[in-house]
Short mmCIF file of C-alpha atoms and ligand atoms in Angstrom, two decimals:
data_model
loop_
_atom_site.label_atom_id
_atom_site.label_comp_id
_atom_site.label_asym_id
_atom_site.label_seq_id
_atom_site.Cartn_x
_atom_site.Cartn_y
_atom_site.Cartn_z
CA MET A 1136 160.96 318.51 31.29
CA LYS A 1137 157.46 317.23 30.52
CA ARG A 1138 154.02 318.78 30.66
CA ILE A 1139 151.79 316.41 32.60
CA GLY A 1140 148.04 316.73 33.20
CA VAL A 1141 146.17 315.24 36.14
CA LEU A 1142 142.46 314.84 36.88
CA THR A 1143 140.14 313.05 39.29
CA SER A 1144 137.14 311.27 37.80
CA GLY A 1145 134.06 309.22 38.80
CA GLY A 1146 132.96 308.88 42.41
CA ASP A 1147 135.25 310.82 44.74
CA ALA A 1148 137.35 308.86 47.20
CA PRO A 1149 139.28 309.87 50.33
CA GLY A 1150 142.95 310.04 49.38
CA MET A 1151 142.43 311.55 45.93
CA ASN A 1152 143.85 314.81 47.29
CA ALA A 1153 146.87 312.99 48.69
CA ALA A 1154 147.46 311.41 45.26
CA LEU A 1155 147.12 314.81 43.55
CA ARG A 1156 149.60 316.33 46.00
CA ALA A 1157 152.10 313.55 45.29
CA VAL A 1158 151.73 313.98 41.52
CA VAL A 1159 152.23 317.73 41.75
CA ARG A 1160 155.14 317.71 44.19
CA MET A 1161 157.00 314.75 42.74
CA GLY A 1162 156.42 316.18 39.26
CA ILE A 1163 157.89 319.54 40.22
CA HIS A 1164 160.73 317.82 42.08
CA ARG A 1165 161.62 316.00 38.86
CA GLY A 1166 161.54 319.24 36.89
CA HIS A 1167 158.19 318.75 35.11
CA ARG A 1168 155.23 321.11 34.83
CA ILE A 1169 151.94 319.78 36.20
CA PHE A 1170 148.48 320.94 35.13
CA ALA A 1171 145.22 320.03 36.85
CA PHE A 1172 142.08 319.57 34.76
CA TYR A 1173 138.95 320.43 36.70
CA ASN A 1174 135.94 318.12 37.12
CA GLY A 1175 137.34 315.05 35.45
CA PHE A 1176 137.34 314.63 31.68
CA ARG A 1177 134.98 317.59 31.41
CA GLY A 1178 137.95 319.81 32.22
CA VAL A 1179 139.91 318.36 29.31
CA VAL A 1180 137.01 318.75 26.89
CA GLU A 1181 136.20 322.29 28.02
CA ASN A 1182 139.83 323.29 28.46
CA ASP A 1183 139.36 324.09 32.11
CA SER A 1184 142.79 323.66 33.62
CA ALA A 1185 145.42 325.40 35.73
CA GLU A 1186 149.10 324.92 36.36
CA MET A 1187 149.79 323.50 39.81
CA TYR A 1188 152.62 324.55 42.11
CA ASN A 1189 153.82 323.18 45.42
CA ARG A 1190 151.63 325.64 47.29
CA SER A 1191 148.57 324.80 45.17
CA VAL A 1192 148.37 321.48 46.98
CA GLY A 1193 149.22 322.79 50.46
CA ASP A 1194 147.06 321.60 53.33
CA ILE A 1195 145.11 318.99 51.36
CA LEU A 1196 146.89 315.82 52.44
CA THR A 1197 144.36 314.84 55.07
CA ARG A 1198 141.31 316.33 53.39
CA GLY A 1199 138.54 314.14 51.92
CA GLY A 1200 136.98 314.62 48.48
CA THR A 1201 138.99 316.14 45.65
CA ILE A 1202 139.92 319.81 45.45
CA ILE A 1203 139.98 319.71 41.63
CA GLY A 1204 136.45 318.31 41.40
CA THR A 1205 135.15 315.20 39.71
CA THR A 1206 132.27 314.16 37.49
CA ARG A 1207 130.64 311.13 36.10
CA TYR A 1208 130.72 312.22 32.50
CA PRO A 1209 128.62 310.00 30.22
CA ASP A 1210 129.21 312.44 27.33
CA PHE A 1211 132.73 311.05 27.13
CA LYS A 1212 131.27 307.94 25.46
CA ASN A 1213 130.62 310.15 22.43
CA PRO A 1214 133.62 309.86 20.03
CA ASP A 1215 133.33 313.54 19.03
CA VAL A 1216 133.70 314.58 22.65
CA VAL A 1217 136.77 312.38 23.06
CA LYS A 1218 138.19 313.94 19.87
CA ARG A 1219 137.77 317.40 21.36
CA ALA A 1220 139.62 316.27 24.47
CA ALA A 1221 142.49 314.79 22.43
CA ARG A 1222 142.71 317.96 20.38
CA ASN A 1223 142.94 320.10 23.52
CA MET A 1224 145.68 317.88 24.91
CA GLU A 1225 147.59 318.45 21.68
CA LEU A 1226 147.04 322.21 21.70
CA LEU A 1227 148.24 322.38 25.30
CA GLU A 1228 151.26 320.29 24.29
CA MET A 1229 150.64 317.80 27.07
CA ASP A 1230 153.01 314.86 27.23
CA GLY A 1231 150.60 312.80 29.26
CA LEU A 1232 147.53 312.70 31.48
CA ILE A 1233 147.19 311.00 34.87
CA ILE A 1234 143.64 309.85 35.60
CA ILE A 1235 142.75 309.15 39.23
CA GLY A 1236 139.49 307.21 39.17
CA GLY A 1237 137.72 303.90 38.70
CA ASP A 1238 137.02 301.53 35.83
CA GLY A 1239 134.62 303.86 34.03
CA SER A 1240 137.31 306.55 34.01
CA PHE A 1241 139.85 304.08 32.68
CA ARG A 1242 137.54 303.20 29.79
CA GLY A 1243 137.52 306.89 28.91
CA ALA A 1244 141.31 306.98 29.21
CA ILE A 1245 141.66 304.09 26.77
CA GLU A 1246 139.55 305.94 24.19
CA LEU A 1247 141.66 309.07 24.64
CA GLN A 1248 144.84 307.09 24.20
CA LYS A 1249 143.57 305.76 20.86
CA LEU A 1250 143.63 309.36 19.64
CA GLY A 1251 147.24 309.88 20.64
CA THR A 1252 147.17 311.09 24.25
CA ASN A 1253 149.50 309.33 26.69
CA VAL A 1254 147.40 308.22 29.66
CA LEU A 1255 148.11 306.64 33.01
CA GLY A 1256 145.57 305.47 35.58
CA LEU A 1257 145.64 305.47 39.37
CA PRO A 1258 142.96 303.42 41.15
CA GLY A 1259 140.81 305.90 43.07
CA THR A 1260 137.46 304.54 44.25
CA ILE A 1261 136.07 303.41 47.58
CA ASP A 1262 134.76 300.21 45.99
CA ASN A 1263 138.10 298.36 45.69
CA ASP A 1264 136.69 296.76 42.56
CA ILE A 1265 139.70 297.23 40.27
CA ASN A 1266 142.09 294.52 39.19
CA GLY A 1267 145.81 295.25 39.23
CA THR A 1268 145.93 296.53 42.81
CA ASP A 1269 145.28 294.99 46.20
CA ASN A 1270 143.66 298.19 47.45
CA THR A 1271 142.20 301.21 45.73
CA ILE A 1272 142.70 304.71 47.11
CA GLY A 1273 139.76 305.41 49.46
CA PHE A 1274 138.77 301.85 50.23
CA ASP A 1275 140.49 301.66 53.63
CA THR A 1276 138.84 304.90 54.72
CA ALA A 1277 135.39 303.76 53.58
CA VAL A 1278 135.77 300.51 55.52
CA ASP A 1279 136.75 302.48 58.60
CA THR A 1280 133.69 304.70 58.22
CA VAL A 1281 131.39 301.71 57.95
CA VAL A 1282 132.99 300.00 60.95
CA GLY A 1283 132.40 303.20 62.95
CA ALA A 1284 128.73 303.09 61.96
CA ILE A 1285 128.43 299.39 62.83
CA ARG A 1286 129.78 300.05 66.33
CA LYS A 1287 127.20 302.73 66.95
CA LEU A 1288 124.36 300.78 65.44
CA ARG A 1289 125.26 297.71 67.47
CA ASP A 1290 124.90 299.71 70.69
CA THR A 1291 121.34 300.65 69.90
CA ALA A 1292 120.51 297.24 68.36
CA SER A 1293 121.69 295.50 71.56
CA SER A 1294 119.76 297.83 73.78
CA HIS A 1295 116.53 297.09 71.93
CA GLY A 1296 117.20 293.49 70.91
CA ARG A 1297 116.89 294.41 67.25
CA THR A 1298 118.10 293.29 63.88
CA ILE A 1299 119.60 296.13 61.84
CA ILE A 1300 120.38 295.89 58.16
CA ILE A 1301 123.15 298.27 57.10
CA GLU A 1302 123.25 298.84 53.35
CA VAL A 1303 126.71 299.78 52.12
CA MET A 1304 128.11 300.76 48.72
CA GLY A 1305 129.27 298.21 46.18
CA ARG A 1306 127.16 297.57 43.12
CA LYS A 1307 129.27 294.76 41.72
CA SER A 1308 131.80 294.22 44.45
CA GLY A 1309 131.28 293.17 48.05
CA TRP A 1310 134.66 294.38 49.32
CA ILE A 1311 133.30 297.17 51.53
CA ALA A 1312 130.62 294.89 52.99
CA LEU A 1313 133.07 292.06 53.57
CA LYS A 1314 135.89 293.96 55.24
CA SER A 1315 133.63 296.20 57.33
CA GLY A 1316 131.43 293.24 58.27
CA LEU A 1317 134.46 291.23 59.36
CA ALA A 1318 136.02 294.11 61.28
CA GLY A 1319 132.67 295.10 62.79
CA GLY A 1320 131.68 291.56 63.82
CA ALA A 1321 128.48 291.52 61.75
CA GLU A 1322 126.26 288.48 62.18
CA ALA A 1323 125.75 288.26 58.42
CA ILE A 1324 127.45 289.74 55.38
CA LEU A 1325 125.70 289.74 52.00
CA VAL A 1326 127.78 290.37 48.89
CA PRO A 1327 127.02 290.26 45.17
CA GLU A 1328 129.69 287.61 44.56
CA ILE A 1329 128.05 284.95 46.74
CA PRO A 1330 124.43 283.87 46.19
CA PHE A 1331 122.08 285.03 48.89
CA ASP A 1332 120.06 282.43 50.79
CA LEU A 1333 117.09 283.75 52.77
CA ASP A 1334 116.68 280.50 54.74
CA GLU A 1335 120.28 280.62 55.86
CA LEU A 1336 120.09 284.28 56.82
CA SER A 1337 116.93 283.86 58.87
CA HIS A 1338 118.48 280.81 60.54
CA VAL A 1339 121.58 282.86 61.51
CA ILE A 1340 119.39 285.58 63.00
CA GLU A 1341 116.92 283.28 64.78
CA SER A 1342 119.51 280.87 66.17
CA GLY A 1343 121.66 283.79 67.35
CA MET A 1344 118.76 285.28 69.24
CA ALA A 1345 117.91 281.80 70.67
CA ARG A 1346 121.50 281.53 71.95
CA GLY A 1347 121.06 284.79 73.81
CA LYS A 1348 122.44 287.28 71.32
CA LYS A 1349 121.07 290.73 71.93
CA HIS A 1350 121.36 291.99 68.39
CA SER A 1351 121.87 290.98 64.78
CA ILE A 1352 123.81 293.18 62.42
CA VAL A 1353 123.44 292.39 58.74
CA VAL A 1354 125.86 294.20 56.40
CA LEU A 1355 124.39 294.24 52.92
CA ALA A 1356 126.18 295.36 49.75
CA GLU A 1357 123.84 297.51 47.65
CA GLY A 1358 124.41 295.25 44.62
CA VAL A 1359 122.57 292.37 46.28
CA MET A 1360 119.32 294.26 46.90
CA SER A 1361 118.14 297.26 48.89
CA ALA A 1362 117.93 297.18 52.68
CA ASN A 1363 114.17 297.72 52.46
CA GLU A 1364 113.74 294.80 50.09
CA LEU A 1365 115.71 292.55 52.42
CA SER A 1366 113.77 293.78 55.42
CA ASP A 1367 110.49 292.89 53.65
CA LYS A 1368 111.78 289.43 52.86
CA LEU A 1369 112.86 288.85 56.46
CA LYS A 1370 109.52 290.09 57.74
CA GLU A 1371 107.71 287.65 55.50
CA LYS A 1372 110.00 284.79 56.49
CA MET A 1373 110.40 285.34 60.24
CA GLY A 1374 107.54 287.67 61.07
CA VAL A 1375 110.02 290.08 62.65
CA SER A 1376 110.92 293.44 61.19
CA ALA A 1377 114.46 294.60 60.87
CA ASN A 1378 115.50 298.25 61.01
CA THR A 1379 117.32 299.54 57.99
CA VAL A 1380 120.14 302.05 57.59
CA VAL A 1381 121.45 303.14 54.21
CA LEU A 1382 124.89 304.63 54.80
CA GLY A 1383 125.11 306.13 51.31
CA TYR A 1384 127.47 309.00 50.57
CA VAL A 1385 128.75 309.15 54.14
CA GLN A 1386 131.04 306.33 52.99
CA ARG A 1387 132.72 308.54 50.40
CA GLY A 1388 133.42 311.45 52.71
CA GLY A 1389 135.89 312.23 55.45
CA GLY A 1390 139.63 312.53 55.64
CA PRO A 1391 141.67 309.53 54.47
CA THR A 1392 143.20 307.01 56.84
CA ALA A 1393 146.99 306.88 57.17
CA ASN A 1394 146.99 303.75 54.97
CA ASP A 1395 145.10 305.56 52.21
CA ILE A 1396 147.40 308.58 52.43
CA ILE A 1397 150.50 306.41 52.16
CA LEU A 1398 149.06 304.39 49.27
CA ALA A 1399 147.98 307.54 47.43
CA SER A 1400 151.36 309.21 47.97
CA ARG A 1401 153.30 306.21 46.68
CA LEU A 1402 151.05 305.74 43.65
CA GLY A 1403 150.97 309.44 42.80
CA ALA A 1404 154.75 309.75 42.88
CA ARG A 1405 155.26 306.62 40.77
CA ALA A 1406 152.65 307.77 38.25
CA VAL A 1407 154.78 310.81 37.43
CA ASP A 1408 157.88 308.73 36.71
CA GLU A 1409 155.96 306.19 34.64
CA ILE A 1410 154.26 308.72 32.40
CA ALA A 1411 157.37 310.90 32.12
CA SER A 1412 159.27 307.89 30.83
CA GLY A 1413 156.61 307.35 28.18
CA ASN A 1414 154.75 304.47 29.81
CA SER A 1415 151.20 304.97 28.56
CA GLY A 1416 147.99 302.93 28.77
CA VAL A 1417 148.78 301.45 32.17
CA MET A 1418 147.47 301.74 35.71
CA VAL A 1419 149.87 301.82 38.64
CA GLY A 1420 148.66 299.73 41.56
CA GLU A 1421 150.10 298.12 44.64
CA ILE A 1422 150.33 294.34 44.73
CA LYS A 1423 151.77 292.66 47.82
CA GLY A 1424 153.53 295.90 48.74
CA ASP A 1425 155.14 296.45 45.31
CA LEU A 1426 154.11 299.14 42.87
CA VAL A 1427 153.10 297.47 39.61
CA ALA A 1428 152.04 298.93 36.25
CA SER A 1429 149.33 296.86 34.51
CA PRO A 1430 147.71 297.55 31.12
CA LEU A 1431 144.44 299.47 31.48
CA GLU A 1432 142.80 297.02 29.09
CA GLU A 1433 143.53 294.27 31.61
CA VAL A 1434 142.46 296.02 34.78
CA ILE A 1435 139.00 296.85 33.44
CA VAL A 1436 138.07 293.42 32.09
CA GLU A 1437 136.59 292.17 35.32
CA THR A 1438 135.66 293.54 38.68
CA SER A 1439 138.05 292.55 41.45
CA ILE A 1440 136.02 290.11 43.49
CA ILE A 1441 136.21 289.47 47.20
CA ASP A 1442 138.49 286.97 48.87
CA PRO A 1443 136.19 284.04 49.78
CA THR A 1444 138.48 282.94 52.63
CA LEU A 1445 137.75 286.21 54.43
CA PHE A 1446 134.05 285.67 53.83
CA HIS A 1447 134.15 282.22 55.41
CA LEU A 1448 136.34 283.45 58.24
CA ALA A 1449 133.72 286.07 59.11
CA SER A 1450 130.97 283.44 59.23
CA TYR A 1451 132.99 281.04 61.44
CA LEU A 1452 133.83 283.74 63.95
CA VAL A 1453 130.30 284.95 64.58
CA HIS A 1454 128.60 282.75 67.15
O1 F6P B 1410 131.93 304.23 42.44
C1 F6P B 1410 131.77 304.42 43.79
C2 F6P B 1410 130.36 304.43 44.24
O2 F6P B 1410 130.54 304.93 45.51
C3 F6P B 1410 129.52 303.17 44.26
O3 F6P B 1410 129.78 302.27 45.28
C4 F6P B 1410 128.12 303.71 44.32
O4 F6P B 1410 127.16 302.83 43.94
C5 F6P B 1410 128.24 304.86 43.39
O5 F6P B 1410 129.57 305.34 43.51
C6 F6P B 1410 127.22 305.94 43.54
O6 F6P B 1410 127.74 307.16 43.09
P1 F6P B 1410 127.00 308.34 42.35
O7 F6P B 1410 125.64 308.45 42.94
O8 F6P B 1410 127.87 309.50 42.65
O9 F6P B 1410 126.99 308.02 40.91
#
């Protein structure tokens, strides 16, 4: 029987609750005791935790957000704060801590591990920017949300013959822009991984309109520039203004898709077995359908970048 902690950290992502439920229920099924730490690493530092039971995670499977709270917690870069967290883990006699979050959270986990805490990461972020997994928990839902917005915005863009720029999340990674742009049939997709060319973009918009297109939808990852900045550039170049929509936090909310729930459930259950068997300092991800544990040090080295073949596919199919 082990004592295992679990927390959610960084930007919330749909499916975090499903992962928590899987950790708790699989943990209890295996005979372990599971403790949730509230509001990310802050809960470990401030000793804000509670034991979780099967009923504690009832009715959360399809709920967005995270019922145990999350924080971005810059204080955790301070070694004294990490020391306090490690000390609390010792006092609580925790055998390990499961961290559901993104790369920033994994950096914190690595520091905690250096002070003797067993840690295990699960990729929970809408950005899909983590190596060591094909999909992060929450990404599929965020893409679905953006595609829903594109459909609605296209209706009004077509009716008015407008260009609409939709700014989506992704500071370093264009995954959300790429997949939602492809699934939503956007005329142009701008991602941080591929240099942006204003001439090309204005050509796509102008030639589309000349061929009789009634709208142009541009999906822009926030890491490239802001929608307003792009709109100004287009205005200067083509003399036509584009409308802008910043989807913002809408992308992080809502109940998870079935794919996200299944991914989160599989990862959460495996996390328990990995940490209970003493596997520390790894993240469990899903690669080509298999669950794979990769060292945290490796998954944080670089952002997972988009698949260029999908990017080109999207551009060939829009005519
Ligand atoms: O990490 C996920 C993410 O959604 C990014 O895409 C976005 O830029 C960021 O969080 C913004 O989050 P916050 O304002 O909560 O720090």
